[in-house]
Short mmCIF file of C-alpha atoms in Angstrom, two decimals:
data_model
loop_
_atom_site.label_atom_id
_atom_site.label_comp_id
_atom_site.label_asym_id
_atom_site.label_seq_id
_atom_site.Cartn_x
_atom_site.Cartn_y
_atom_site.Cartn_z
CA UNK O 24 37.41 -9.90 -49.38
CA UNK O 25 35.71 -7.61 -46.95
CA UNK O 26 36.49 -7.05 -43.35
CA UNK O 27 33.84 -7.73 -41.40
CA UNK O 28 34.34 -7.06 -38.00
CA UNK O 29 31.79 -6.77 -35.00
CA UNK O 30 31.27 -3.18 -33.55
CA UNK O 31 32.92 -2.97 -29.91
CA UNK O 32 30.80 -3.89 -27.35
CA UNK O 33 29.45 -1.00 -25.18
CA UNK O 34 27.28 -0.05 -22.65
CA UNK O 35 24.63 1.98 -22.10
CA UNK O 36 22.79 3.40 -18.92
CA UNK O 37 18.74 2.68 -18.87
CA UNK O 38 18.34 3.15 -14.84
CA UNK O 39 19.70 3.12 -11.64
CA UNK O 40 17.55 1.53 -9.16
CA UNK O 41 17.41 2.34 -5.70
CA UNK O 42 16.05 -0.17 -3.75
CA UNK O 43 15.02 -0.73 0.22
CA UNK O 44 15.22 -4.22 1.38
CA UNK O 45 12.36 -6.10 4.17
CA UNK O 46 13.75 -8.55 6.62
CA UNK O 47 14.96 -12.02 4.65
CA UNK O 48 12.65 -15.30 5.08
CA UNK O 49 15.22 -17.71 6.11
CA UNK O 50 13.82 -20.82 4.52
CA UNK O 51 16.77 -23.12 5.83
CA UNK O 52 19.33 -25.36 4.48
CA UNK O 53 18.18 -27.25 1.11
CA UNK O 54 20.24 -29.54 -1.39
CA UNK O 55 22.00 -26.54 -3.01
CA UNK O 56 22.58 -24.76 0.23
CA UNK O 57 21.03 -22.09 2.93
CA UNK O 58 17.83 -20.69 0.91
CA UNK O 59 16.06 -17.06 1.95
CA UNK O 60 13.76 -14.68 0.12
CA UNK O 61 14.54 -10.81 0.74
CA UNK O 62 11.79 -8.70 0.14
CA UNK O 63 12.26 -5.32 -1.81
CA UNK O 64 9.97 -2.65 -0.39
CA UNK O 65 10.42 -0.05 -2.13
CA UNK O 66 12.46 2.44 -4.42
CA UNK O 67 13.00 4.65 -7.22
CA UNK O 68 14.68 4.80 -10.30
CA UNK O 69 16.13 6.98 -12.53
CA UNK O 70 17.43 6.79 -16.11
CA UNK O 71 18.17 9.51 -19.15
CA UNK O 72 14.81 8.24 -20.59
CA UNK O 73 13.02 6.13 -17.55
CA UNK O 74 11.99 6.90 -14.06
CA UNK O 75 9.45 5.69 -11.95
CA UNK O 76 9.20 3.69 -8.71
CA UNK O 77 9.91 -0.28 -7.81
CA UNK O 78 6.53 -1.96 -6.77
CA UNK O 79 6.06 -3.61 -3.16
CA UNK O 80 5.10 -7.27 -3.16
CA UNK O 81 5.91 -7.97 -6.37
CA UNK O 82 9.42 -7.52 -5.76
CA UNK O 83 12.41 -9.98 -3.98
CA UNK O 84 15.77 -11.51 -4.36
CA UNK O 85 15.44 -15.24 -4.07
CA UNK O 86 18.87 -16.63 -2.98
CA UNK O 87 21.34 -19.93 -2.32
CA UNK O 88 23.88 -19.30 -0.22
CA UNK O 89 26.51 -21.81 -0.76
CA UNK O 90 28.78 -23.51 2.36
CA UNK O 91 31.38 -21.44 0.59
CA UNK O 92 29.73 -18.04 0.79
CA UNK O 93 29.09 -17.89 -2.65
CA UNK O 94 25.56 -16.29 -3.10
CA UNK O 95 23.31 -17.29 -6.39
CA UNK O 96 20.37 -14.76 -6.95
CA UNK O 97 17.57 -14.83 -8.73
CA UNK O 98 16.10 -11.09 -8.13
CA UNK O 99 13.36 -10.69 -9.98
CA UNK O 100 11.29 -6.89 -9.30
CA UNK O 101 8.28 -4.60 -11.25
CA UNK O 102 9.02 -1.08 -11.94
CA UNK O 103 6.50 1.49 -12.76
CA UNK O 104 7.27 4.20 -14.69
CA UNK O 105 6.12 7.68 -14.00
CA UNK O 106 3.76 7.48 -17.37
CA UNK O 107 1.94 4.11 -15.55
CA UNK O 108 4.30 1.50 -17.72
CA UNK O 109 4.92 -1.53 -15.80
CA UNK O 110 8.06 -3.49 -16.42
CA UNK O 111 9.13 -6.51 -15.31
CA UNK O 112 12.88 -7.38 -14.67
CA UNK O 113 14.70 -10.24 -13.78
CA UNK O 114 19.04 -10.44 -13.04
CA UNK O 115 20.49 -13.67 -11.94
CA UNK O 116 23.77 -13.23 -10.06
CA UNK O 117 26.66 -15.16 -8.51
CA UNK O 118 28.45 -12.97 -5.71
CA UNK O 119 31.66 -14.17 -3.98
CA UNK O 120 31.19 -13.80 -0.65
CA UNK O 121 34.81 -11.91 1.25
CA UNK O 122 36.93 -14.44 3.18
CA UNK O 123 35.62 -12.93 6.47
CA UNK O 124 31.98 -13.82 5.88
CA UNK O 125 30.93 -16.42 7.97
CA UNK O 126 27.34 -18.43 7.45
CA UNK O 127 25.49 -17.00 10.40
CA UNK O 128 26.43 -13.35 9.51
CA UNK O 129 25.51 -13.98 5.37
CA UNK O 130 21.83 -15.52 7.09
CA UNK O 131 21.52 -12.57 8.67
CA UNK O 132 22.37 -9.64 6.09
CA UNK O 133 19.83 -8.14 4.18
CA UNK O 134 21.25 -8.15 0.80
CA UNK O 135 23.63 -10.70 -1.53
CA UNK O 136 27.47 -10.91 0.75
CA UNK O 137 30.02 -8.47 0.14
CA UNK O 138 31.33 -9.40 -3.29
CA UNK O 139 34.21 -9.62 -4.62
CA UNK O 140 32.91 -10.92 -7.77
CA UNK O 141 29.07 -10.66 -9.26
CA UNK O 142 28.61 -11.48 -12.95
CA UNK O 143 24.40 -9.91 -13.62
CA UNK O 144 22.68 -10.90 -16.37
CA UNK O 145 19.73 -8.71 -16.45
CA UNK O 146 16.51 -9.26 -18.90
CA UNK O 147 13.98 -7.25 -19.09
CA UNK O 148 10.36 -8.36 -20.23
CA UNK O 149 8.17 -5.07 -20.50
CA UNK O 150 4.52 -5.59 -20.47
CA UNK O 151 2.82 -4.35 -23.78
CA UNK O 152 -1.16 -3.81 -24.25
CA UNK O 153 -2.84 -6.55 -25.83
CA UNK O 154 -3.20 -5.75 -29.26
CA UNK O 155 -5.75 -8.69 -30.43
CA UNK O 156 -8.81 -6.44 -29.50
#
């Protein structure tokens, strides 16, 4: 009998993104709570074997805020890296909102609430040539 146990899990750095952040879209209330779109402008990031710059307009966090401050994202951005690459990533993440947060100052912030909790879960869909031709 062999023992066949899984490596432990690790991680490993690709980038670190900097981003800049536009003014939200406050799209009101809906079913699942207060909905706004926040618009990343701009950034850089850096990586042992990736760097390159986050592209304008093709680039937001889409977020429910729920009544109890919990934020749900759906941030979904395009990187291009310094050799022309594009990438396309998308993270979904749940942020706890601090107990001080209060609904009018989460509308208003530019980003997910202060967190006490997030739990990402990033993929990453590069772009690859079309190799039919």
């Amino acid at each position: 009998m062999s023992n066949d146990q899984l490596p432990a899990p690790r991680l490993t750095l690709v980038y670190r993104l900097e981003a800049t952040l536009g003014e939200p879209l406050d799209l009101g209330d809906v079913a699942q709570g207060h909905r706004r779109i926040v618009p990343q402008t701009g950034g850089t990031f850096t990586g042992p074997e990736l760097n390159g710059k986050l592209l304008p307009g093709a680039s937001a966090d889409w977020q429910i805020v729920l009544p109890d401050g919990t934020a749900l994202g759906d941030i979904r951005y395009v990187l291009q890296t310094d050799t022309g690459e594009l990438l396309y990533v998308s993270h979904e993440a749940c942020a706890t909102a601090a107990p001080r947060s209060s609904h009018a100052s989460r509308a208003a912030s530019r980003s997910m609430p202060a967190s006490t909790s997030s739990a990402p879960q990033p993929r990453s869909k590069p772009q690859l040539p079309d190799s039919t031709g």
